[in-house]
mmCIF file of C-alpha atoms in Angstrom:
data_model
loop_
_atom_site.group_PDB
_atom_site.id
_atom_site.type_symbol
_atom_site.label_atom_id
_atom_site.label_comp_id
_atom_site.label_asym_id
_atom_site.label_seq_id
_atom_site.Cartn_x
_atom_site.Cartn_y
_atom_site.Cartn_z
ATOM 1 C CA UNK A 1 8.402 43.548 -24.263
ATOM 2 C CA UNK A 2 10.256 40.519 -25.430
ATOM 3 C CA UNK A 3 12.089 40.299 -21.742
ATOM 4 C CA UNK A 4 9.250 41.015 -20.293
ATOM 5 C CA UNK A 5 7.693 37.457 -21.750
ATOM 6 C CA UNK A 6 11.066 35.474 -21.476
ATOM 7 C CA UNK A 7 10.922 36.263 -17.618
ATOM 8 C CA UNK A 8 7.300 35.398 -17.321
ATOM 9 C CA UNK A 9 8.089 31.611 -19.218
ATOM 10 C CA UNK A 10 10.697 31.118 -17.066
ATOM 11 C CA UNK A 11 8.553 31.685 -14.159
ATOM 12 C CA UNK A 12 5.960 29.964 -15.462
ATOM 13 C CA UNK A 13 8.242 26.592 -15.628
ATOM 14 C CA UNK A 14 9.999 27.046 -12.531
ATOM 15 C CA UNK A 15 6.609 26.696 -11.204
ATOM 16 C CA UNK A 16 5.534 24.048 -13.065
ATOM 17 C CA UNK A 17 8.819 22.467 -11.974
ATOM 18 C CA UNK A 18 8.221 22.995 -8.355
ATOM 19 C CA UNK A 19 4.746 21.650 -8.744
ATOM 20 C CA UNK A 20 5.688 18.817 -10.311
ATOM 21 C CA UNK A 21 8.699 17.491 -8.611
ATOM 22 C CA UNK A 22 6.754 18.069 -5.077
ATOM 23 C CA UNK A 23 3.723 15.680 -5.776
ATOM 24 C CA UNK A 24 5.966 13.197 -6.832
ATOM 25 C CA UNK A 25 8.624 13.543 -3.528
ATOM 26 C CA UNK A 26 4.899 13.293 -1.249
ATOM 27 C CA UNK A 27 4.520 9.481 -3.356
ATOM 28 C CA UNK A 28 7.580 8.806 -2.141
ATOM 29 C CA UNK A 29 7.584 9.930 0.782
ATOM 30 C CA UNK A 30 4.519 7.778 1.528
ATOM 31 C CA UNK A 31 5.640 5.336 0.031
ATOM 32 C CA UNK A 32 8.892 5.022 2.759
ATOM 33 C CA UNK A 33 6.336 5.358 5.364
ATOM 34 C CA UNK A 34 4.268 2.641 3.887
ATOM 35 C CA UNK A 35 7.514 -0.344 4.143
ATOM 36 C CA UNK A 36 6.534 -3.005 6.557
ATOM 37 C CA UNK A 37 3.988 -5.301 7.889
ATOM 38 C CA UNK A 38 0.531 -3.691 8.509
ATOM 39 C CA UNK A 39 -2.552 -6.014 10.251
ATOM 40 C CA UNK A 40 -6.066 -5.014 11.206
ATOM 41 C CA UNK A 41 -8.989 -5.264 9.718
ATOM 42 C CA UNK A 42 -11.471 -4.043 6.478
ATOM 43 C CA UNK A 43 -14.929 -3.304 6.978
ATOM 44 C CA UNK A 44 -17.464 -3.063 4.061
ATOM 45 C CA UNK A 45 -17.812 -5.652 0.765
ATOM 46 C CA UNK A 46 -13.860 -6.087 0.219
ATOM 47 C CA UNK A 47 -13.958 -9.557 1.391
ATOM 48 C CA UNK A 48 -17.620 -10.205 -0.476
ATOM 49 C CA UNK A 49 -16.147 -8.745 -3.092
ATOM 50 C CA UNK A 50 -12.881 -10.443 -3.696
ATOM 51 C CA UNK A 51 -13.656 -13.972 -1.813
ATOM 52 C CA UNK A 52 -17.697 -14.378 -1.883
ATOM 53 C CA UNK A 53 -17.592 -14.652 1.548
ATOM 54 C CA UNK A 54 -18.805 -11.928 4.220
ATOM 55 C CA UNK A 55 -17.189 -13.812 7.024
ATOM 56 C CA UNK A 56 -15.069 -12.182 9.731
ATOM 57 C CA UNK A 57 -11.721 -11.691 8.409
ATOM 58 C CA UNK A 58 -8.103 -10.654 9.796
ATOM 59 C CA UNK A 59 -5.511 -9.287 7.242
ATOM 60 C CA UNK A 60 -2.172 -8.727 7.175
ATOM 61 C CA UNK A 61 -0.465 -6.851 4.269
ATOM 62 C CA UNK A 62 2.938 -6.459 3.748
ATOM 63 C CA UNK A 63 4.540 -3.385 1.666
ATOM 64 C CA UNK A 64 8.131 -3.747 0.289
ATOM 65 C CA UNK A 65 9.281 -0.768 -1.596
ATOM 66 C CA UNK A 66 11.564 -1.338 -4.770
ATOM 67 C CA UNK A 67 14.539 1.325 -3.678
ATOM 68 C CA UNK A 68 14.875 4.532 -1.262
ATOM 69 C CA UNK A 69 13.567 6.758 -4.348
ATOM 70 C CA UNK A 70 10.501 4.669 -5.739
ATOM 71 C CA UNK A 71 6.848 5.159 -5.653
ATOM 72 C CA UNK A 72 6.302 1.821 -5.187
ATOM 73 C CA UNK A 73 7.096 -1.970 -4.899
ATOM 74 C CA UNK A 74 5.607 -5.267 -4.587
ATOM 75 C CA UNK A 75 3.962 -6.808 -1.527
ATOM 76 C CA UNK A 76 1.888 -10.017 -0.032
ATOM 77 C CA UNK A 77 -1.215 -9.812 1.749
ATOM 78 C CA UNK A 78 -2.703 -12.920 3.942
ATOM 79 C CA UNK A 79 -6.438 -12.771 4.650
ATOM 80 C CA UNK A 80 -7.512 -14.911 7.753
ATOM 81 C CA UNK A 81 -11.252 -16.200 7.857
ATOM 82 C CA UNK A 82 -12.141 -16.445 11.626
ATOM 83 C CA UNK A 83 -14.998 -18.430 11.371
ATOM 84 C CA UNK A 84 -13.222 -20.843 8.795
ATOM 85 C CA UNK A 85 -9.485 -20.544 9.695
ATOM 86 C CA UNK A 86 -9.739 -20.522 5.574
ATOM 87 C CA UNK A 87 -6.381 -18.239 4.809
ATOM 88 C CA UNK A 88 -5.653 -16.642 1.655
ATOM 89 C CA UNK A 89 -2.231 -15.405 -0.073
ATOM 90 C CA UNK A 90 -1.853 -12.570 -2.476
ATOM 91 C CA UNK A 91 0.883 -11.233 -4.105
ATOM 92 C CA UNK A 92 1.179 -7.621 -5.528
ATOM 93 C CA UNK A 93 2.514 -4.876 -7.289
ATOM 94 C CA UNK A 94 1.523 -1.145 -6.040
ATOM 95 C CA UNK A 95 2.356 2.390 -6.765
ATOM 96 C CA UNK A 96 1.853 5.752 -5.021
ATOM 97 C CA UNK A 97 0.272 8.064 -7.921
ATOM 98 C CA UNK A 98 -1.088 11.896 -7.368
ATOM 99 C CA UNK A 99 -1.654 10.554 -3.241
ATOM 100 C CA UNK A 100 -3.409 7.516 -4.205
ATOM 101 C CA UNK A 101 -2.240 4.061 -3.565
ATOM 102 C CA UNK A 102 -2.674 1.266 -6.750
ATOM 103 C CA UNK A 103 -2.839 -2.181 -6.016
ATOM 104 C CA UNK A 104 -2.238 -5.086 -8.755
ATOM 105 C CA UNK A 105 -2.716 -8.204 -7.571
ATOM 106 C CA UNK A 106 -1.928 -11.537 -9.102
ATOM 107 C CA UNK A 107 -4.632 -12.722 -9.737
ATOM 108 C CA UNK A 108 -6.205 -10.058 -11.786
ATOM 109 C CA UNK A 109 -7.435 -7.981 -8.652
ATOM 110 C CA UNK A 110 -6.985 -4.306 -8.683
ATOM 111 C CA UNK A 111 -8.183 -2.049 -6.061
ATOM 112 C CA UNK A 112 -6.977 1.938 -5.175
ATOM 113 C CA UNK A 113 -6.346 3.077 -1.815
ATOM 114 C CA UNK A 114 -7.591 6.927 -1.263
ATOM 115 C CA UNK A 115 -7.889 9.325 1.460
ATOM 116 C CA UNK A 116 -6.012 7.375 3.733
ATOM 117 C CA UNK A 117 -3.710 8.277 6.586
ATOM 118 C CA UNK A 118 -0.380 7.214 8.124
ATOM 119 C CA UNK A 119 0.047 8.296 11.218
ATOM 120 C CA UNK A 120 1.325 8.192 14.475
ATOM 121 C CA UNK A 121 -0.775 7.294 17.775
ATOM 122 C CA UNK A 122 1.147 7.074 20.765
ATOM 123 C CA UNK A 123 3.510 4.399 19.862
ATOM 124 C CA UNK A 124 1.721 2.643 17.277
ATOM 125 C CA UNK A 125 2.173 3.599 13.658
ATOM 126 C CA UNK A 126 -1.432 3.536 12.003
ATOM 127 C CA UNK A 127 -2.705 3.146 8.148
ATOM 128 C CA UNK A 128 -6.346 4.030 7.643
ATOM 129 C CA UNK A 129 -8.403 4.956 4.393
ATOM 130 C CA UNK A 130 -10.727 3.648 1.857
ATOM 131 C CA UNK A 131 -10.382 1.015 -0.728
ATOM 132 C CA UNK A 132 -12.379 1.464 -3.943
ATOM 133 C CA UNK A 133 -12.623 -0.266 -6.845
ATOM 134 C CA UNK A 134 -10.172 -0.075 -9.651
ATOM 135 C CA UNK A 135 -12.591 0.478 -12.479
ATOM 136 C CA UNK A 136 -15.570 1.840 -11.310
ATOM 137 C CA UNK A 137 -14.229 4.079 -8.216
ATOM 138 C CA UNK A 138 -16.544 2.939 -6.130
ATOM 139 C CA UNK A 139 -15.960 2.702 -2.250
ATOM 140 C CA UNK A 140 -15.982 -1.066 -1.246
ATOM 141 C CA UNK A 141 -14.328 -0.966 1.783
ATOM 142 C CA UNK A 142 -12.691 1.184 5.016
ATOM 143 C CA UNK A 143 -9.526 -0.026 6.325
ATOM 144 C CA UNK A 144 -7.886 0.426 9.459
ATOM 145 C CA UNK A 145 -4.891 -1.140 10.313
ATOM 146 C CA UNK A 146 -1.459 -0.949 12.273
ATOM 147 C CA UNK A 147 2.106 -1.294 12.274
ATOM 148 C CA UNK A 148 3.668 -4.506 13.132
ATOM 149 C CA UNK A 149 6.936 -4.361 12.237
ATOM 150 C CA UNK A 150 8.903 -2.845 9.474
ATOM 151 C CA UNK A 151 10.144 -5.140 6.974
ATOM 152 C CA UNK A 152 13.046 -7.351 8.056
ATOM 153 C CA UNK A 153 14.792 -10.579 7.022
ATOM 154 C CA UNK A 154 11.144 -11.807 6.676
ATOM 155 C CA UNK A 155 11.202 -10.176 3.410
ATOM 156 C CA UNK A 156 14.170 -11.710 1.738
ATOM 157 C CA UNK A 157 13.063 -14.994 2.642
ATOM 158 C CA UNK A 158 9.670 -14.852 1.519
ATOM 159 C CA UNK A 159 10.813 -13.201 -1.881
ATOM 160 C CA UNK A 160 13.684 -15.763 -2.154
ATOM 161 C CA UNK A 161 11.102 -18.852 -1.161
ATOM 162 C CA UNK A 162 13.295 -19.815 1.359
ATOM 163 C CA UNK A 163 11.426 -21.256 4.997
ATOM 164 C CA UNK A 164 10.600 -19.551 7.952
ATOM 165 C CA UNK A 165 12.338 -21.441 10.460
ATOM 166 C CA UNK A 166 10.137 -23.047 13.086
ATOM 167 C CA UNK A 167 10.885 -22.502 16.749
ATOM 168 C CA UNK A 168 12.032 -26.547 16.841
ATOM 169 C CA UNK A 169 14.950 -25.885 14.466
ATOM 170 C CA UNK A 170 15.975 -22.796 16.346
ATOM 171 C CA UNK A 171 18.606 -23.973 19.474
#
């Protein structure tokens, strides 16, 4: 009887093991596939919400992930007001947790990102999903954006401070 219980613990965390190791390779897998520069838009009260202002906005977020084997990283997002040309910078920290995407901002903002997608559409790379609010879990927004480029010298020099050269000093 006593082998009969030491096999059945053994399975019991083997499985437990196996269960726990593969939600955490999925966050980071996902968070590989998130590295780069996504742009499109976010429909619903995120912009409301964060700015006060309901305006038509463009956004461009950029994911950097800390090393090959992390859940997560830091990152910059620029929001573009089309009716104002009123741009905003944020920086961030985020994490892939249990499938769901955690956003710190800067400046005290903190959203999740949940049910979302990355995916492959001919040859565009896409990111859709919801964002919802930190606290409260509420949905304030749908997202839907796509792959511009994956992240590059662009990077270093905006986490270094240095300039991106202008097309004048290029010759």
């Amino acid at each position: 009887m006593k082998r009969i219980a030491d096999y059945l613990t053994l399975i019991i965390i083997l499985t437990l093991t196996v269960t726990m190791q593969s939600c955490t390779d999925d966050d980071v897998e996902q968070a590989y596939d998130m590295n780069g520069i996504w742009q499109g838009s976010i429909y619903g009260n995120y912009y409301a919400d964060r700015y006060h202002d309901n305006a038509s906005w463009d956004t461009e977020i950029q994911f950097v992930q800390e090393g090959d084997f992390s859940r997560g990283g830091w990152g910059t997002e620029v929001d573009y007001n089309t009716r104002t040309n009123r741009i905003v910078r944020s920086s961030f920290d985020w994490e892939v947790r249990n499938g769901r995407i955690y956003i710190d901002y800067d400046d005290g903002y903190h959203i999740v990102i949940r049910d979302y997608e990355l995916y492959q559409s001919g040859r565009i790379r896409r990111f859709k999903g919801i964002f919802e609010d930190w606290e409260t879990r509420e949905d304030i927004a749908s997202f839907n954006l796509i792959k511009v480029s994956n992240w590059t010298d662009w990077d270093y020099r905006v986490k270094c401070h240095q300039p991106i050269a202008s097309a004048d000093s290029i010759r």
